[in-house]
Coordinates of C-alpha atoms in Angstrom, one line a residue:
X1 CA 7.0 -1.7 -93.1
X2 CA 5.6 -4.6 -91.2
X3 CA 2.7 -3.2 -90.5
X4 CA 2.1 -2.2 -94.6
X5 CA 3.2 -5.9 -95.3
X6 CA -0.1 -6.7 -93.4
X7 CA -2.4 -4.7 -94.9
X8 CA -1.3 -6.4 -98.1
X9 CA -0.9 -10.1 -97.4
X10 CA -3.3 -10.8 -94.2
X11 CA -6.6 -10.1 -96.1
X12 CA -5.7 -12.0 -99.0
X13 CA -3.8 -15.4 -97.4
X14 CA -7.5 -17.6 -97.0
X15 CA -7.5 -20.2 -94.7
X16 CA -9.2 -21.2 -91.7
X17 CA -6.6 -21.3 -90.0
X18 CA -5.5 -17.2 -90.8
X19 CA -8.6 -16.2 -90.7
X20 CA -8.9 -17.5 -87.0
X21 CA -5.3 -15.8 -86.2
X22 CA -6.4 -12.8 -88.3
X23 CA -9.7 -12.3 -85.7
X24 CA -7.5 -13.5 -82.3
X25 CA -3.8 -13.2 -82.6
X26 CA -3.2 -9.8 -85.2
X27 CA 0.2 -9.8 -83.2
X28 CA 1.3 -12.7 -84.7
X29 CA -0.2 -12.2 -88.0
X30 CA 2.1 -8.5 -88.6
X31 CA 5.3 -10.6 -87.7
X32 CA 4.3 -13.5 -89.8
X33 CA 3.2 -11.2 -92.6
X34 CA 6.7 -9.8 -92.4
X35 CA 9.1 -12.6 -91.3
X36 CA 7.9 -15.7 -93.0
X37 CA 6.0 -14.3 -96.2
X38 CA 6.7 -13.2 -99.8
X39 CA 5.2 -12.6 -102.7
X40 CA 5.8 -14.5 -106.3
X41 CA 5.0 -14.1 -109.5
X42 CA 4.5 -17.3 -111.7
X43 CA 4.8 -17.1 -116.0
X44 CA 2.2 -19.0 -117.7
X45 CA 4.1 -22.7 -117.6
X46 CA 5.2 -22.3 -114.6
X47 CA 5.1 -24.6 -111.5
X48 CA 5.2 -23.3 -108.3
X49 CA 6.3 -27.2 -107.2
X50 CA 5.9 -30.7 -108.2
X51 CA 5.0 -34.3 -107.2
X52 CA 7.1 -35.7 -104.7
X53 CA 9.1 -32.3 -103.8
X54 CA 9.7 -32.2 -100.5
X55 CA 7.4 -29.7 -98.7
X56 CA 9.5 -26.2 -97.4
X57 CA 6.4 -23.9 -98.4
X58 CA 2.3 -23.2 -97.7
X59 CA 0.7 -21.5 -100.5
X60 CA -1.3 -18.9 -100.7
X61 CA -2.9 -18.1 -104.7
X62 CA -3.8 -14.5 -104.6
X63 CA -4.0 -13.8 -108.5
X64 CA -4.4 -15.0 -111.5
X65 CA -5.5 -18.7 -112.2
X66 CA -3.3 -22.0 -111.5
X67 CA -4.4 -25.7 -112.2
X68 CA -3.4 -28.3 -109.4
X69 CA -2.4 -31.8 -111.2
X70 CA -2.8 -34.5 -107.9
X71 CA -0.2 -37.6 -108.0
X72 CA -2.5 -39.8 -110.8
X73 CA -2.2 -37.0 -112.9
X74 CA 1.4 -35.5 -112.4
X75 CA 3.0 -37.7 -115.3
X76 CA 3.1 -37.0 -119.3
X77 CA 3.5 -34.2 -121.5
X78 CA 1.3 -30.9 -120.7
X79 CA -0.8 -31.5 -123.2
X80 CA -1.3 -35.0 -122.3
X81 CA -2.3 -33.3 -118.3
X82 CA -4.5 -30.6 -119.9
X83 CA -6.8 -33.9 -121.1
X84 CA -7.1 -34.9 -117.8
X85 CA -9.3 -33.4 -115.0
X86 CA -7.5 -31.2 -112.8
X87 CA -8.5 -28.7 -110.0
X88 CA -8.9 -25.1 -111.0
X89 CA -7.3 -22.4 -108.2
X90 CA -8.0 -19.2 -108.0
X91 CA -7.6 -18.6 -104.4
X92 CA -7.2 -20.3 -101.0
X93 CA -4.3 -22.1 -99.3
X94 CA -2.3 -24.8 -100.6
X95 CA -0.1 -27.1 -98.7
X96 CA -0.8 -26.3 -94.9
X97 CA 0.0 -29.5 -94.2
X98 CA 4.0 -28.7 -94.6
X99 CA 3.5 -26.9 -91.3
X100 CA 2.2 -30.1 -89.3
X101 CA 3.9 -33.2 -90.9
X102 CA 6.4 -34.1 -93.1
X103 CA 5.4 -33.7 -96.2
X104 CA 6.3 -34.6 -100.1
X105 CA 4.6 -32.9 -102.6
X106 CA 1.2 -34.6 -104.0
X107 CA 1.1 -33.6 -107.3
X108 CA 2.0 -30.5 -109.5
X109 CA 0.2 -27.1 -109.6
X110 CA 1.0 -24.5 -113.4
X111 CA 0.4 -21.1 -113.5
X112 CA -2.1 -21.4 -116.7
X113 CA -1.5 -17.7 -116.8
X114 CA 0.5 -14.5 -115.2
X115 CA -0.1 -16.1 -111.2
X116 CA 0.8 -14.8 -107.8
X117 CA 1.4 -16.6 -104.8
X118 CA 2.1 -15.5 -101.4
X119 CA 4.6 -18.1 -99.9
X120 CA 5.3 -18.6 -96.4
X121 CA 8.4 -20.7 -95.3
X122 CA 7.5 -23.5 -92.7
X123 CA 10.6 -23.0 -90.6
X124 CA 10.4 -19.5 -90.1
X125 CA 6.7 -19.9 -89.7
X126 CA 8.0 -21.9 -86.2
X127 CA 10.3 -19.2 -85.4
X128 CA 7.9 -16.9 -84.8
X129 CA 5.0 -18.9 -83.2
X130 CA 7.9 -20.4 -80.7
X131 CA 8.0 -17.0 -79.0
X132 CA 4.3 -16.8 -78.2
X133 CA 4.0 -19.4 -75.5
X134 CA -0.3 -19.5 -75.3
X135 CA -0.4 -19.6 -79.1
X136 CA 2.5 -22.6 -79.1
X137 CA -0.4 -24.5 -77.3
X138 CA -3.1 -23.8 -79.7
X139 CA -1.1 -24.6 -82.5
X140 CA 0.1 -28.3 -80.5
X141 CA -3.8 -29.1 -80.0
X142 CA -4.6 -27.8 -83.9
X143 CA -1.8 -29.9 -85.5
X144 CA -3.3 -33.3 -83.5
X145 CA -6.4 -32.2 -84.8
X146 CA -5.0 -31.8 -88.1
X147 CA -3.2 -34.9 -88.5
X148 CA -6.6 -36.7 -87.1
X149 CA -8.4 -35.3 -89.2
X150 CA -6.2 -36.0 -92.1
X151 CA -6.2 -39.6 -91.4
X152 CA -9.7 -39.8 -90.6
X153 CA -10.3 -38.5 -94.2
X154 CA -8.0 -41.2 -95.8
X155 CA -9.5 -44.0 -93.4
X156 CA -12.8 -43.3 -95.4
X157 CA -11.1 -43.3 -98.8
X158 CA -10.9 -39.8 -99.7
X159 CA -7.3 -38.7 -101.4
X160 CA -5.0 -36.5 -99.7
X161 CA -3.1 -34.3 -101.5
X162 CA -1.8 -30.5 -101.2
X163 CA -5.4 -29.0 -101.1
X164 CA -6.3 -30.9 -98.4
X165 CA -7.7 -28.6 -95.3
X166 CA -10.4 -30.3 -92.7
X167 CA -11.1 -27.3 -91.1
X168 CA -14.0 -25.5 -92.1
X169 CA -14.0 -21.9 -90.5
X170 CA -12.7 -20.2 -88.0
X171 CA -15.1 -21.6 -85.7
X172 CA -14.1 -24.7 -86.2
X173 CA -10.2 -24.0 -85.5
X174 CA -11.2 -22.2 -82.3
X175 CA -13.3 -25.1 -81.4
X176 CA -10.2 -26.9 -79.6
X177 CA -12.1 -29.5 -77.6
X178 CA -13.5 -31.1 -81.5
X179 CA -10.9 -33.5 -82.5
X180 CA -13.0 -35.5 -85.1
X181 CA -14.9 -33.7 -88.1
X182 CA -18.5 -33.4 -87.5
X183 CA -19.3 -35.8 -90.3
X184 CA -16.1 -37.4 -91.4
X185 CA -17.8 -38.7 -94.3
X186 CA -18.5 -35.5 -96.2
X187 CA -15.1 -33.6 -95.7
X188 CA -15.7 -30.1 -97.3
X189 CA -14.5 -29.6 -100.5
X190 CA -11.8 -27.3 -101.8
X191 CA -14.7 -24.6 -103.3
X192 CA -15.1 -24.2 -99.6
X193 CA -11.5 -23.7 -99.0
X194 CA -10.8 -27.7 -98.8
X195 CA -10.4 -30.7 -100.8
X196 CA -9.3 -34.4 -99.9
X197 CA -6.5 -36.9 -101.1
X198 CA -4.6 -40.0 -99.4
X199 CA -1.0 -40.1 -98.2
X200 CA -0.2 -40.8 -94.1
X201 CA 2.6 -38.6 -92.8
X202 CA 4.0 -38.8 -89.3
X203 CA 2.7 -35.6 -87.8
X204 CA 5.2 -32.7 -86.9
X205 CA 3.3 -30.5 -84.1
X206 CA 5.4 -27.1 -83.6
X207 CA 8.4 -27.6 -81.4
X208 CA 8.9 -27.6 -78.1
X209 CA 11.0 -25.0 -76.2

């Protein structure tokens, strides 16, 4: 069973940060895929969360289409929002950052029609990587790089909201000795799995044991 929950959630949860685990730690990936991850379905309407929710969950939009609403944009009627730009999601990861600082919700995402998400809950996200010991330390350098990253983005005025991901690749999460972004000036965008926003969280690396 784990190893057919997999074959149908590792291939379709997009990150960096999975597909670097996906090429170097498969282990991990089957129990994660198994312990931590479900599947949702979302009616057109729906919202898989909302501004100012405390974070539990990273997203993963695997079907159908969803619009994210950042905090400017979260208030008024839906038809008031659907007049107002938004970001179109078809696919890719939504609030990683849940796993490295405490986080609150930046703005509201709808299902603009039938939508599926794969969710993965943060704490037993840490239940698993806590018994890998050399992975534990990977994770401790990534979330520093992730949190300076994250505030190196805001620091030159770009917004930081539940799309946000600084990473580019998997070569660039496996590249543990680059702390900075090569240019932090042009973050990458979320068409290439990333987008920016502006909130400073104190950082919450995976625990120690």
């Amino acid at each position: 069973q784990s190893d057919l929950r997999y074959e149908v959630y590792s291939r379709r949860c997009i990150s960096p940060l999975f597909s670097w685990m996906h090429e170097r730690r498969v282990d991990v990936l089957v129990e994660l895929c198994f312990s931590a991850m479900s599947e949702k379905l979302y009616r057109k309407g729906e919202e898989p969360f909302n501004y100012r929710k405390r974070g539990t969950h990273t997203f993963f939009v695997v079907g159908g289409l969803f619009s994210y609403f950042p905090t400017v944009l979260s208030s008024g009627t839906a038809s008031h929002r659907k007049s107002l730009n938004s970001k179109v999601i078809q696919e890719g990861c939504l609030a990683e950052t849940v796993l490295w600082a405490e986080w609150e919700h930046q703005g509201l995402i709808v299902s603009e029609q039938l939508g599926i998400t794969i969710e993965m809950v943060a704490e037993d996200f840490f239940v698993v990587v806590e018994r890998h010991h050399a992975l534990l330390r990977f994770l401790r350098n990534y979330a520093q790089r992730y949190v300076v990253r994250m505030q190196t983005a805001a620091d030159n005025g770009h917004m930081i909201d539940d799309t946000f991901q600084p990473f580019l690749n998997s070569d660039d999460v496996a590249d543990g000795s680059s702390l900075f972004p090569s240019n932090p000036l042009h973050m990458p965008t979320f068409e290439t799995l990333a987008t920016q926003s502006h909130v400073s969280q104190a950082p919450k690396p995976p625990p120690h044991r």
